[in-house]
């Protein structure tokens, strides 16, 4: 039995201990905002937060997140902005992504946004080197120049 | 009115294999189907492409897939501007995959440019197909959407709608039409001060005959086109709600993992799935001609079980083939014959014989995979003699036909569900159908939806690759050191003739190719043949400049006297990049320029090489002449995208064949640039006012040569084979640039 919380909802599932979190989220819970890109922690498309920290869910067995709080892209605004009636619909990072029209195909962006959110939580004013070092997500469409601009707009905020 | 006599601005039915641009009769039955499918009560069609609701909302049906290029935005801007719609009231929707929306304009556009749509030259050799058979392709490719669907269909549809609405209002008021004008989705009559919203007029307008030749606006009258308007698809792409093909989901869904013969085309001989079948959640192991699939109630379970299946594939005779053999075959074939003519100008042979000096160089580039961020996948649900399909494709209508034929269904019983594409780059074009074919065969035995997913390894090893090409170039010079002759012999297949053409005024030219087939399946890859040939030609022109003792920029400018648009983009890029000015120590700039898909792009790469040989591309300055920018922000985005795509390929991209199969597996050995390798990119749009050029592809071709030309200056090493990572770079005294 695996017990964990996703986006504030408690789950208890009878699944194999070694099933990767990614496939639990996608195929067992039907939450499809978290993407499959490589399956070997090489691209970042599957990034989610486990207890607030960005991890690549394709290589995290479900047994490793026992009792953890997991946030996926669908639950990010709720986790950060709360659920009061006046809470903003998008997080600052998501809003910056809209302002800078970052996504192209968009497929990598769930993971990108989860990774950037974690980066900025720990380092609100990252240098270019910090960004380069801590953000290794792949965007096949080449949104990376805009990702940098959007991050800078938040850092300067 | 008599529906059968009704004429449409854009016909989707092209009769007799001819190309009809502009107006054409639509088969009435088709029109009825579309009306029944799309028009609910209170909604009226003015044309097949636009819907105006009684509440004054406008829906633009876009017959293309969104792969990230913002096409819904650009196309609806074009229609909305011509109809003088209030942009706030306009939404775009993907057109359903029915014949009515088939992409006649795209096909015609290509046909007029190339004879036969270049991007359709897939593995089955579309050149043999009659264009008549291609008109039912609802495809997105060749940087074509805005140029053809937009310029022709959308603008005419919008303009016609506006004229019809004015006509309706004029009739109601009983005033001459030229006393009426339109603004923000209303028709106004000044003298009486009255007005009608488009929605109020829609029902009447639907009864009217569309004008034969609607009047299009002059660019000076545009009030939507040319603006950097936000894309409507962005919000759902930042909160995880945008649905891609791979996101199709239902509670009863099953998932399939597949192993296709690693040597292309090998048949499956035997399978041992005993262990796999005993695992949890496994529903079935399915043997197909060239593959085996495991179907389970969870993708991971399917994949884990598949890892425990042992398979034997038949020998095809290609088991010994390596990349080195393929390039040796290219060399052999190039040496063996003079090849097929692409261009002969002047007398290259004579000029070569009389030359006072010659240089020659052999260039080559490897196969490349597309590696869209969303791996190949397809969900098919067979039920009640019908099928539902979810898949990310550049060609919904083609897939509908494909699934119907494999599933023995009538096309009308196959429903394509529109989804976003996690990248396309040519991988999801017609004929690159292995994921569709396998998924359909797998799902055929079930009555629940079955989602087949290629793992990243499958995606990279079962692609239709950007062709590897070898190109042997020679140039000849007269006694004064002027270049007199350009000779190029390269290997095909070629998909879009013209990629190897050069704009430079060299009097004698001989460009020929030899088709050298291999067992590796090939297809269009972002920019089709241009990514290879621009690397060859823009590198070799630098070699010629070097031999002539001229600066690469000045040399190009001299030879481009007849090409003012090329000169202009070079000038703009050079001025912005500060070309020719002092650079930090160890930095150099390389240039390349190329015309493709109607756009002309100059790129200047500023590059450095560290003491450890570490290459860094600091900045790319780009100038693009795409005629006119519909949405400048989208232009900029597509240019950034194209440069980064081309840069990943130039630095790292290589698919190697060993023992008949692909060596590379996943992103570590088929690498992409990330934040750390992303250069600063400056984009300048040059509005020449010429015909619209494409955007999705033209920025990709020049970047490789721009970078290697800069590397030459820093190292004296002329990189003639990609990727760059295979070369050890050592800084030397910079090569003098005059
Ligand atoms: S899918 Fe997890 S890192 Fe790529
Ligand atoms: S936006 Fe397409 S992969 Fe990043």
PDB file of C-alpha atoms in Angstrom, chain A residues 14-16 18-20 23-24 26-30 32-33 35-40 42-43 45 56 73-74 90 94 97-98 100-110 113 131-132 135-149 151, chain B residues 66-68 229-231 233-235 237-240 242-244 246-247 249 255 280 297-301 369-375 421-423 425 451 453-457 633 636-638 640-641 644-645 648 666-668 672 674-676 678 681:
ATOM      1  CA  UNK A  14      -2.244  -0.856  -3.818  1.00  0.00           C
ATOM      2  CA  UNK A  15       0.632  -0.601  -6.279  1.00  0.00           C
ATOM      3  CA  UNK A  16       4.140  -1.924  -6.670  1.00  0.00           C
ATOM      4  CA  UNK A  18       9.000   0.414  -7.386  1.00  0.00           C
ATOM      5  CA  UNK A  19       6.441   2.048  -9.704  1.00  0.00           C
ATOM      6  CA  UNK A  20       7.862   5.480 -10.621  1.00  0.00           C
ATOM      7  CA  UNK A  23       3.390   6.713 -13.881  1.00  0.00           C
ATOM      8  CA  UNK A  24       1.447   6.745 -10.648  1.00  0.00           C
ATOM      9  CA  UNK A  26      -0.292   9.858 -14.980  1.00  0.00           C
ATOM     10  CA  UNK A  27      -1.737   6.384 -15.302  1.00  0.00           C
ATOM     11  CA  UNK A  28      -3.135   5.674 -11.829  1.00  0.00           C
ATOM     12  CA  UNK A  29      -4.399   9.165 -10.957  1.00  0.00           C
ATOM     13  CA  UNK A  30      -5.004  10.385 -14.497  1.00  0.00           C
ATOM     14  CA  UNK A  32      -1.644  14.378 -17.247  1.00  0.00           C
ATOM     15  CA  UNK A  33      -0.028  17.779 -16.721  1.00  0.00           C
ATOM     16  CA  UNK A  35       4.917  14.874 -18.811  1.00  0.00           C
ATOM     17  CA  UNK A  36       6.944  11.887 -19.911  1.00  0.00           C
ATOM     18  CA  UNK A  37      10.019  12.906 -21.872  1.00  0.00           C
ATOM     19  CA  UNK A  38      12.842  10.433 -21.340  1.00  0.00           C
ATOM     20  CA  UNK A  39      12.197   8.191 -18.346  1.00  0.00           C
ATOM     21  CA  UNK A  40      15.786   8.445 -17.120  1.00  0.00           C
ATOM     22  CA  UNK A  42      17.644  13.409 -18.441  1.00  0.00           C
ATOM     23  CA  UNK A  43      15.098  16.001 -19.578  1.00  0.00           C
ATOM     24  CA  UNK A  45       9.663  17.121 -18.366  1.00  0.00           C
ATOM     25  CA  UNK A  56      12.252  14.187 -11.625  1.00  0.00           C
ATOM     26  CA  UNK A  73       1.644  21.560 -12.165  1.00  0.00           C
ATOM     27  CA  UNK A  74      -2.138  21.292 -11.762  1.00  0.00           C
ATOM     28  CA  UNK A  90      -1.514  31.750 -11.660  1.00  0.00           C
ATOM     29  CA  UNK A  94       3.245  31.096 -14.425  1.00  0.00           C
ATOM     30  CA  UNK A  97       5.542  32.750 -18.476  1.00  0.00           C
ATOM     31  CA  UNK A  98       2.347  34.268 -19.864  1.00  0.00           C
ATOM     32  CA  UNK A 100       6.874  36.662 -21.818  1.00  0.00           C
ATOM     33  CA  UNK A 101       4.955  34.209 -24.012  1.00  0.00           C
ATOM     34  CA  UNK A 102       7.471  31.526 -23.092  1.00  0.00           C
ATOM     35  CA  UNK A 103       5.804  28.276 -24.225  1.00  0.00           C
ATOM     36  CA  UNK A 104       5.847  27.130 -27.799  1.00  0.00           C
ATOM     37  CA  UNK A 105       4.558  23.581 -28.031  1.00  0.00           C
ATOM     38  CA  UNK A 106       4.409  23.772 -24.257  1.00  0.00           C
ATOM     39  CA  UNK A 107       5.224  20.140 -23.623  1.00  0.00           C
ATOM     40  CA  UNK A 108       8.319  20.820 -21.511  1.00  0.00           C
ATOM     41  CA  UNK A 109       6.800  23.752 -19.680  1.00  0.00           C
ATOM     42  CA  UNK A 110       5.149  21.941 -16.769  1.00  0.00           C
ATOM     43  CA  UNK A 113       7.906  25.835 -14.373  1.00  0.00           C
ATOM     44  CA  UNK A 131      20.292  29.607 -13.731  1.00  0.00           C
ATOM     45  CA  UNK A 132      22.622  27.671 -16.012  1.00  0.00           C
ATOM     46  CA  UNK A 135      18.185  24.416 -14.751  1.00  0.00           C
ATOM     47  CA  UNK A 136      19.054  21.533 -17.035  1.00  0.00           C
ATOM     48  CA  UNK A 137      15.575  20.904 -18.449  1.00  0.00           C
ATOM     49  CA  UNK A 138      15.377  20.306 -22.167  1.00  0.00           C
ATOM     50  CA  UNK A 139      13.088  22.411 -24.285  1.00  0.00           C
ATOM     51  CA  UNK A 140      13.159  21.021 -27.786  1.00  0.00           C
ATOM     52  CA  UNK A 141      11.356  24.103 -29.109  1.00  0.00           C
ATOM     53  CA  UNK A 142      14.072  26.419 -27.892  1.00  0.00           C
ATOM     54  CA  UNK A 143      12.150  28.517 -25.397  1.00  0.00           C
ATOM     55  CA  UNK A 144      15.289  28.865 -23.260  1.00  0.00           C
ATOM     56  CA  UNK A 145      16.030  32.513 -24.179  1.00  0.00           C
ATOM     57  CA  UNK A 146      12.561  33.435 -22.976  1.00  0.00           C
ATOM     58  CA  UNK A 147      12.851  31.245 -19.910  1.00  0.00           C
ATOM     59  CA  UNK A 148      15.864  33.326 -18.966  1.00  0.00           C
ATOM     60  CA  UNK A 149      14.035  36.588 -19.619  1.00  0.00           C
ATOM     61  CA  UNK A 151      13.234  34.423 -14.679  1.00  0.00           C
TER      62      UNK A 151
ATOM     63  CA  UNK B  66      -0.424  23.613 -33.409  1.00  0.00           C
ATOM     64  CA  UNK B  67       3.100  22.348 -32.852  1.00  0.00           C
ATOM     65  CA  UNK B  68       4.147  25.372 -30.914  1.00  0.00           C
ATOM     66  CA  UNK B 229      -0.814  39.868 -29.794  1.00  0.00           C
ATOM     67  CA  UNK B 230      -0.702  37.238 -27.070  1.00  0.00           C
ATOM     68  CA  UNK B 231      -1.388  33.654 -27.929  1.00  0.00           C
ATOM     69  CA  UNK B 233      -2.875  28.768 -25.948  1.00  0.00           C
ATOM     70  CA  UNK B 234      -0.312  30.047 -23.451  1.00  0.00           C
ATOM     71  CA  UNK B 235      -2.380  30.022 -20.237  1.00  0.00           C
ATOM     72  CA  UNK B 237       0.299  25.534 -21.370  1.00  0.00           C
ATOM     73  CA  UNK B 238       1.475  26.949 -18.061  1.00  0.00           C
ATOM     74  CA  UNK B 239      -1.013  25.210 -15.805  1.00  0.00           C
ATOM     75  CA  UNK B 240      -0.881  21.697 -17.189  1.00  0.00           C
ATOM     76  CA  UNK B 242      -3.359  21.685 -22.407  1.00  0.00           C
ATOM     77  CA  UNK B 243      -3.986  18.170 -23.683  1.00  0.00           C
ATOM     78  CA  UNK B 244      -1.455  16.529 -25.951  1.00  0.00           C
ATOM     79  CA  UNK B 246      -0.114  11.401 -24.977  1.00  0.00           C
ATOM     80  CA  UNK B 247      -2.565  12.813 -22.419  1.00  0.00           C
ATOM     81  CA  UNK B 249      -6.941   9.204 -20.629  1.00  0.00           C
ATOM     82  CA  UNK B 255      -1.344   1.048 -22.270  1.00  0.00           C
ATOM     83  CA  UNK B 280       0.788  -7.852 -12.632  1.00  0.00           C
ATOM     84  CA  UNK B 297      -3.284  -1.414 -17.297  1.00  0.00           C
ATOM     85  CA  UNK B 298      -0.375   0.996 -16.725  1.00  0.00           C
ATOM     86  CA  UNK B 299       2.422   2.028 -19.070  1.00  0.00           C
ATOM     87  CA  UNK B 300       5.178   1.283 -16.608  1.00  0.00           C
ATOM     88  CA  UNK B 301       3.844  -2.239 -16.074  1.00  0.00           C
ATOM     89  CA  UNK B 369      16.389  12.177 -35.269  1.00  0.00           C
ATOM     90  CA  UNK B 370      13.553  14.642 -34.656  1.00  0.00           C
ATOM     91  CA  UNK B 371      13.256  13.887 -30.944  1.00  0.00           C
ATOM     92  CA  UNK B 372      10.104  15.879 -30.380  1.00  0.00           C
ATOM     93  CA  UNK B 373       9.685  16.558 -26.694  1.00  0.00           C
ATOM     94  CA  UNK B 374       6.506  14.490 -26.666  1.00  0.00           C
ATOM     95  CA  UNK B 375       7.529  10.981 -27.698  1.00  0.00           C
ATOM     96  CA  UNK B 421       1.438  18.561 -30.413  1.00  0.00           C
ATOM     97  CA  UNK B 422       4.492  18.316 -28.229  1.00  0.00           C
ATOM     98  CA  UNK B 423       6.648  19.377 -31.159  1.00  0.00           C
ATOM     99  CA  UNK B 425       9.633  19.316 -36.809  1.00  0.00           C
ATOM    100  CA  UNK B 451      -2.568   4.063 -25.746  1.00  0.00           C
ATOM    101  CA  UNK B 453       3.685   5.012 -26.300  1.00  0.00           C
ATOM    102  CA  UNK B 454       7.150   4.917 -27.806  1.00  0.00           C
ATOM    103  CA  UNK B 455       9.710   5.161 -25.050  1.00  0.00           C
ATOM    104  CA  UNK B 456      12.341   7.821 -25.727  1.00  0.00           C
ATOM    105  CA  UNK B 457      14.596   5.008 -26.874  1.00  0.00           C
ATOM    106  CA  UNK B 633       6.400  38.283 -31.364  1.00  0.00           C
ATOM    107  CA  UNK B 636      10.845  36.369 -33.006  1.00  0.00           C
ATOM    108  CA  UNK B 637       9.871  33.226 -31.129  1.00  0.00           C
ATOM    109  CA  UNK B 638      10.096  31.043 -34.216  1.00  0.00           C
ATOM    110  CA  UNK B 640      14.805  31.797 -31.570  1.00  0.00           C
ATOM    111  CA  UNK B 641      13.364  28.323 -31.806  1.00  0.00           C
ATOM    112  CA  UNK B 644      18.357  26.696 -30.992  1.00  0.00           C
ATOM    113  CA  UNK B 645      17.103  23.663 -32.868  1.00  0.00           C
ATOM    114  CA  UNK B 648      21.650  21.540 -30.937  1.00  0.00           C
ATOM    115  CA  UNK B 666      18.083   8.821 -25.228  1.00  0.00           C
ATOM    116  CA  UNK B 667      19.031  12.402 -24.413  1.00  0.00           C
ATOM    117  CA  UNK B 668      22.394  11.717 -22.909  1.00  0.00           C
ATOM    118  CA  UNK B 672      20.280  19.045 -26.741  1.00  0.00           C
ATOM    119  CA  UNK B 674      20.032  23.587 -22.324  1.00  0.00           C
ATOM    120  CA  UNK B 675      20.020  26.912 -20.493  1.00  0.00           C
ATOM    121  CA  UNK B 676      23.785  26.811 -20.059  1.00  0.00           C
ATOM    122  CA  UNK B 678      21.766  28.911 -24.905  1.00  0.00           C
ATOM    123  CA  UNK B 681      19.641  35.795 -29.469  1.00  0.00           C
TER     124      UNK B 681
END
